Structure formats: structure tokens, C-alpha cells
Short mmCIF file of C-alpha atoms in Angstrom, two decimals:
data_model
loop_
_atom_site.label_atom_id
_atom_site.label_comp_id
_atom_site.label_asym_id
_atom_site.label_seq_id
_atom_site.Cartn_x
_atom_site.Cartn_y
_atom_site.Cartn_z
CA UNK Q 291 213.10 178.00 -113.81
CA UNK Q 292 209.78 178.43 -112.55
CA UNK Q 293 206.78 180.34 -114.85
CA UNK Q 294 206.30 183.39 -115.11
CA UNK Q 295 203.37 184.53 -113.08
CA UNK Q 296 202.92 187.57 -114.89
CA UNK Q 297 203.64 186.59 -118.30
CA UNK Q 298 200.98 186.63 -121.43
CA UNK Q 299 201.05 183.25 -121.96
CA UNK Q 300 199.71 183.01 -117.84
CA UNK Q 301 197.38 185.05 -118.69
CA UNK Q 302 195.70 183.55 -121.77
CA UNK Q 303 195.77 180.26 -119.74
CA UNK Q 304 193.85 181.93 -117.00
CA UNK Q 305 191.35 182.84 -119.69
CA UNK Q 306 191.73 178.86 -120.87
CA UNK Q 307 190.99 178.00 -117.29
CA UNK Q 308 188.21 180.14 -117.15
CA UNK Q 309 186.40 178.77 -120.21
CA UNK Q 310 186.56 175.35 -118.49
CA UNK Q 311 185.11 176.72 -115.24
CA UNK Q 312 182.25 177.92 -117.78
CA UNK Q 313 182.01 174.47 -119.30
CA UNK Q 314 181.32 172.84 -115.91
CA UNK Q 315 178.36 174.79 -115.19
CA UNK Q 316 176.52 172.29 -117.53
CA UNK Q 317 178.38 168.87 -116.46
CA UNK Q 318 181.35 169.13 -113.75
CA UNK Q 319 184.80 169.16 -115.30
CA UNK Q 320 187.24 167.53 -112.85
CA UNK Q 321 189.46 165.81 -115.07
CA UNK Q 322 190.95 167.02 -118.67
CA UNK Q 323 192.92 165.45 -121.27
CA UNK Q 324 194.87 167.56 -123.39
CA UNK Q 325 195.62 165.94 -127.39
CA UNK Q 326 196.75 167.19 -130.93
CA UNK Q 327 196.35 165.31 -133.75
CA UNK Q 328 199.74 165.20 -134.54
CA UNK Q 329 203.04 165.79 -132.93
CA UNK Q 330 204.92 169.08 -132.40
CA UNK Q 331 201.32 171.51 -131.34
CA UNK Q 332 202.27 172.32 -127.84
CA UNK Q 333 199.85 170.02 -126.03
CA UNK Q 334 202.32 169.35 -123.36
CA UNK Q 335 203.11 173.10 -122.74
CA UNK Q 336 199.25 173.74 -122.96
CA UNK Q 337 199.22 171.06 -120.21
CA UNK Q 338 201.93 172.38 -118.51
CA UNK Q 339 200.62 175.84 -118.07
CA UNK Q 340 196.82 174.83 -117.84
CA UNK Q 341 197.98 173.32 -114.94
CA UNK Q 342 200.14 176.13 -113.42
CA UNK Q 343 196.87 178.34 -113.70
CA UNK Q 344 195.06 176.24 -111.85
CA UNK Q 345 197.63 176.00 -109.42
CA UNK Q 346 198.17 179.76 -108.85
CA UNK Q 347 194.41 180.60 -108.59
CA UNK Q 348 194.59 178.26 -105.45
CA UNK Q 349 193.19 175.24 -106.65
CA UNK Q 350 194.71 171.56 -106.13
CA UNK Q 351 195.65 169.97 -109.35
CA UNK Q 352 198.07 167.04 -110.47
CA UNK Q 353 199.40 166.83 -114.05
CA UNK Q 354 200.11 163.85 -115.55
CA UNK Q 355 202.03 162.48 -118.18
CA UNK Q 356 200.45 159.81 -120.51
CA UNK Q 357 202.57 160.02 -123.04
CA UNK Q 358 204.05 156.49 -121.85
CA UNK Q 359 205.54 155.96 -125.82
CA UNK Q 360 207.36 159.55 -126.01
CA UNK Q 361 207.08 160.96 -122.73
CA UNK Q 362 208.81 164.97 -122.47
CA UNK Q 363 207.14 166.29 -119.67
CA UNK Q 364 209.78 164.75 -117.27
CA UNK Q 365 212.51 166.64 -119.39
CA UNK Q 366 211.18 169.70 -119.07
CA UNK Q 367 210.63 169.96 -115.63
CA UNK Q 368 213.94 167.68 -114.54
CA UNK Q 369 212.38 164.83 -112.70
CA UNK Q 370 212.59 161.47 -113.43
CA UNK Q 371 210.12 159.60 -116.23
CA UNK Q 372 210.18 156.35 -113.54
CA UNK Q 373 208.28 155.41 -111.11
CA UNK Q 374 205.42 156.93 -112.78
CA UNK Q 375 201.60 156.31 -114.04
CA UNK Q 376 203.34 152.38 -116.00
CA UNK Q 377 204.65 151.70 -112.96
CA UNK Q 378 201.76 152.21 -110.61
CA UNK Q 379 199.72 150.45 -113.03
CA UNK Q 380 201.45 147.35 -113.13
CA UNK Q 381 202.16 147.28 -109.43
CA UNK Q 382 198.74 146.74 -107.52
CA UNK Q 383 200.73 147.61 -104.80
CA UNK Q 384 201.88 150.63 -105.28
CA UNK Q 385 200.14 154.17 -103.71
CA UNK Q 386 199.52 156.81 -105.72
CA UNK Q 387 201.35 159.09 -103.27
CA UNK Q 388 204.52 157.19 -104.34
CA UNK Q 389 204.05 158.46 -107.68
CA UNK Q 390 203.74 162.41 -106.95
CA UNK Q 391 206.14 164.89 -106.73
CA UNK Q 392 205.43 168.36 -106.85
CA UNK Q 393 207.17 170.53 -108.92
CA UNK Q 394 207.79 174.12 -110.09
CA UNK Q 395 204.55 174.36 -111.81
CA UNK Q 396 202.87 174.49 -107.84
CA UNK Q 397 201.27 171.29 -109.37
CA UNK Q 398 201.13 167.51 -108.22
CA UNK Q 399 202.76 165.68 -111.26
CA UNK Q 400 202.80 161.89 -112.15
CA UNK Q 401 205.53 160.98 -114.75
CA UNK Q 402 204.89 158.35 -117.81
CA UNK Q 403 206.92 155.51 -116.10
CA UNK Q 404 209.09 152.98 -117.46
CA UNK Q 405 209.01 151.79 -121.04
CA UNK Q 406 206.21 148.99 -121.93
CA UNK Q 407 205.20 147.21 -124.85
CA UNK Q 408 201.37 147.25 -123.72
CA UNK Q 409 200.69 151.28 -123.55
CA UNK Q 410 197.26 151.27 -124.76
CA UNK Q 411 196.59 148.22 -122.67
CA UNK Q 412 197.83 149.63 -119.39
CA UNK Q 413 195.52 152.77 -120.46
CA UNK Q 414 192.45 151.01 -121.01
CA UNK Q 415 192.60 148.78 -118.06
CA UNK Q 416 189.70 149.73 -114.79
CA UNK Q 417 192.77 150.55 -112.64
CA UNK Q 418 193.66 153.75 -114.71
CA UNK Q 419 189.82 154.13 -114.59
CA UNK Q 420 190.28 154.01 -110.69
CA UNK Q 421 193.04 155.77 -110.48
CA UNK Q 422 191.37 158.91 -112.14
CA UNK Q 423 188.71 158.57 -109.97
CA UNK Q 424 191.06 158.41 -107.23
CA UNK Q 425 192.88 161.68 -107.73
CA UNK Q 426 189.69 163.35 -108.73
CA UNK Q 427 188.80 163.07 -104.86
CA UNK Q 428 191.77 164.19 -103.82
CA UNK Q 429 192.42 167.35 -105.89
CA UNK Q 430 190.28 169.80 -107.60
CA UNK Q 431 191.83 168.74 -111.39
CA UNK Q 432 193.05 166.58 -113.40
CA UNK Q 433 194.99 167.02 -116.34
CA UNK Q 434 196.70 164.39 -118.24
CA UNK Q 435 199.19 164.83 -121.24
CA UNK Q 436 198.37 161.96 -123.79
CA UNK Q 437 200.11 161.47 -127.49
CA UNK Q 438 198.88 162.65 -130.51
CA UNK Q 439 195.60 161.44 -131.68
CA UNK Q 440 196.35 160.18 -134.87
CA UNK Q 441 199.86 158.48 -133.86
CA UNK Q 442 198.19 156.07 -131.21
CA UNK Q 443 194.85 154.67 -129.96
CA UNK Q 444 196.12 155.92 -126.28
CA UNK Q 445 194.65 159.67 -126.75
CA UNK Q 446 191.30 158.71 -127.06
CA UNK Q 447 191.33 156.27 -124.28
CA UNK Q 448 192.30 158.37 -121.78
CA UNK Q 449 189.74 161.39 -123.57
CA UNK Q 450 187.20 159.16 -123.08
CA UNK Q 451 188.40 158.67 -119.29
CA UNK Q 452 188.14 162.05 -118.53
CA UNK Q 453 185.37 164.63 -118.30
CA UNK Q 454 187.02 166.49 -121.19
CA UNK Q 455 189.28 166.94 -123.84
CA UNK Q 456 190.90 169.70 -125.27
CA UNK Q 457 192.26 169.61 -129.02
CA UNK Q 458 195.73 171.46 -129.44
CA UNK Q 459 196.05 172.83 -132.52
CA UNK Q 460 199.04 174.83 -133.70
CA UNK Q 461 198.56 177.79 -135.87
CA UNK Q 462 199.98 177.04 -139.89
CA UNK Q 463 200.81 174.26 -138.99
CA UNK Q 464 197.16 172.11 -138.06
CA UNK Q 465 195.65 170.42 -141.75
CA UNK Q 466 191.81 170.58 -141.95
CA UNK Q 467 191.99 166.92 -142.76
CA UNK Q 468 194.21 166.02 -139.71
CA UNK Q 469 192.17 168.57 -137.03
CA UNK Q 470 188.55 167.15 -138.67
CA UNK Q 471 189.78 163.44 -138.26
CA UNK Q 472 191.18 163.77 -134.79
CA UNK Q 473 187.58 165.16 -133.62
CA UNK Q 474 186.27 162.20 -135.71
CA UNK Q 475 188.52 159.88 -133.73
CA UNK Q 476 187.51 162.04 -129.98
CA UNK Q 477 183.93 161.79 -130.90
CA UNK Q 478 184.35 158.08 -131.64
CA UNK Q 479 185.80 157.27 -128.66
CA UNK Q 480 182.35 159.39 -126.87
CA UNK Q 481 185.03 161.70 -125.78
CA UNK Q 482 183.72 165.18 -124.56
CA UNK Q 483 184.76 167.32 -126.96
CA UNK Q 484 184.98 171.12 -125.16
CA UNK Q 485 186.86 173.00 -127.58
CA UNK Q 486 190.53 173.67 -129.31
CA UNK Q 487 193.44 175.36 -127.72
CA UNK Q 488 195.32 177.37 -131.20
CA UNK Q 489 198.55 178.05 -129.67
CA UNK Q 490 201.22 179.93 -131.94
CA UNK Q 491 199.25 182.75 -133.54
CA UNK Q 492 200.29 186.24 -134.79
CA UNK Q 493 198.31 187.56 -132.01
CA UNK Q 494 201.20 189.22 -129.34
CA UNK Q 495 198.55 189.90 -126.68
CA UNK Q 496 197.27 186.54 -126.57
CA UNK Q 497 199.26 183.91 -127.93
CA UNK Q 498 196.71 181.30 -127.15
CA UNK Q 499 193.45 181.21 -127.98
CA UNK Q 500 190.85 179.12 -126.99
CA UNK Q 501 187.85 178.04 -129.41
CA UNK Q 502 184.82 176.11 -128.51
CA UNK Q 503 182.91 174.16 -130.99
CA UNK Q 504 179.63 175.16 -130.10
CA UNK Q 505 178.51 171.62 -129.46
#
């Protein structure tokens, strides 16, 4: 079922969008990861739909899953988790364009790819660096799903990859002591830090807010 055009959550994404398109007037922003420190905050959905906006305000923009470990993305949209970002990785043959499918979202998306023991290696290797760079030239974003922060090293590679990151954090649920070590772990990692998504709130006219951290 494709999203709602009209819908509030569209709408505070637009506004998400928005306050990226503000970041980049200091430092372009072509390329964004989105991570939570822990599982179960909606940073797939806030990819999902931070890529849909993009979409639907004309823009070119491929989505993709790094979640290799617990991949979802595939699931929600009904495609297939393989061939996908593993699989291009570990073929040096492979073309990108293999790897993309559009999909309701009006979005580009790569999939996680088959299961490997070597995630974080795969991640960290200069053809994931390439590959980036790659897409980057050939659409207008980025965005890349990655696991929770604080359940694998694989986050803040592929933060550190990108121009940005954006910290997920859902609403009663995020711990001070989680969200404060996950930035510790971004920050680490020289990740750009631009701000936290807090998805889940009380608020009915915007469900998602968006909160920089003034750095």
C-alpha cells in the first residue's frame, strides 16, 4: 500500500527533510544514516518516510538497507532481502543497477543481501566507501538504514560514511544513559551528528519531531 501523501506523518517528514536542507547550507548533506541506540525506535520507518519525502518533493533518492544482521525493510515493502548491498559487496562484479529496484516509496532501494558472518567487515571495507560515493553522483540522497548503535559496531561505520546521521529516539521509551552513549559512540566514530528524530510523542499534529543538538 503506498504512503499516504497527505498524511501527518508526510508532513512532519517534510519538515525533517527540510531541517536537513538547512543543515547543508553549512557542509552539503548528500548522504544520511539513520540509527537508534537500541532496537524497536522506528529508525527504519523514519528511513522509510525520510525517503518518501524526498521522493515526492522531486528529488532522486535511494534507500538502503544496512541492517545486513536483522534486515526488515525488505518485509515491509515485499521485495526480496537478496541480491542486495552483501551481495554487491562481495561480488566486484556486480553493478549497482543490479541491486535497485524501485518501490512504492517513489524511491531507489538496495536491500541488506544475503546472510554473512563478516557484517561489519563488508561495511568498513573502501568498496562500501565507493559505493556511497557512487550513488551520491547519481541521485540527490542517500539514506541508509543501519542497526542499532549499541547492538553492533556497523551503525557507526556507516555514520561515519555518510555526511550525516540522524539519532532515532522513541518517546518513553529512549534511557538518558542509552541516547547519551549512542552520541558518545557517533561522536567516536567522527560521525556528524545533525540532530534526533523523537518519533512516538503525545503530540497528534506532529508525531515526529525533529531536535538538533545545537552543535
Amino acid at each position: 500500500m503506498p504512503i499516504d501523501d497527505v498524511s501527518p506523518f508526510m508532513e512532519a517528514y517534510r519538515t525533517l527533510k527540510a531541517n536537513i536542507e538547512f543543515a547543508s547550507r553549512r557542509k552539503p548533506i548528500r548522504s544520511v544514516a539513520i540509527a537508534s541506540a537500541t532496537p524497536g525506535e522506528g529508525k527504519s520507518t523514519t528511513a522509510l518516510y525520510l525517503a518518501s519525502a524526498y521522493a515526492r518533493a522531486g528529488q532522486t533518492v535511494v534507500l538502503i538497507d544496512g541492517d545486513i544482521r536483522k534486515p526488515t525493510l525488505h518485509q515491509v515493502i515485499d521485495r526480496r532481502r537478496s541480491p542486495g548491498l552483501s551481495d554487491y559487496l562481495l561480488d566486484p562484479g556486480m553493478m549497482p543497477s543490479y541491486v535497485l529496484k524501485d518501490t512504492f516509496i517513489g524511491a531507489a532501494f538496495i536491500s541488506a543481501g544475503r546472510s554473512v558472518p563478516n557484517p561489519s567487515d563488508l561495511l568498513a571495507s573502501e568498496r562500501m566507501t565507493e559505493l556511497i560515493a557512487l550513488l551520491k553522483q547519481a541521485y540527490d540522497m542517500v539514506i541508509v538504514d543501519t542497526p542499532p548503535i549499541l547492538a553492533a559496531i556497523d551503525a557507526k561505520i556507516l555514520a561515519a560514511k555518510c555526511d550525516g546521521v540522524l539519532l532515532v529516539l522513541e518517546s518513553g521509551k529512549a534511557r538518558e544513559k542509552a541516547v547519551l552513549k549512542a552520541k558518545e559512540e557517533l561522536l567516536l566514530a567522527n560521525a556528524n551528528l545533525l540532530g534526533a528524530v523523537l518519533n512516538k510523542t503525545s503530540r497528534k499534529s506532529n508525531p515526529y519531531y525533529y531536535e538538533g543538538y545545537g552543535k
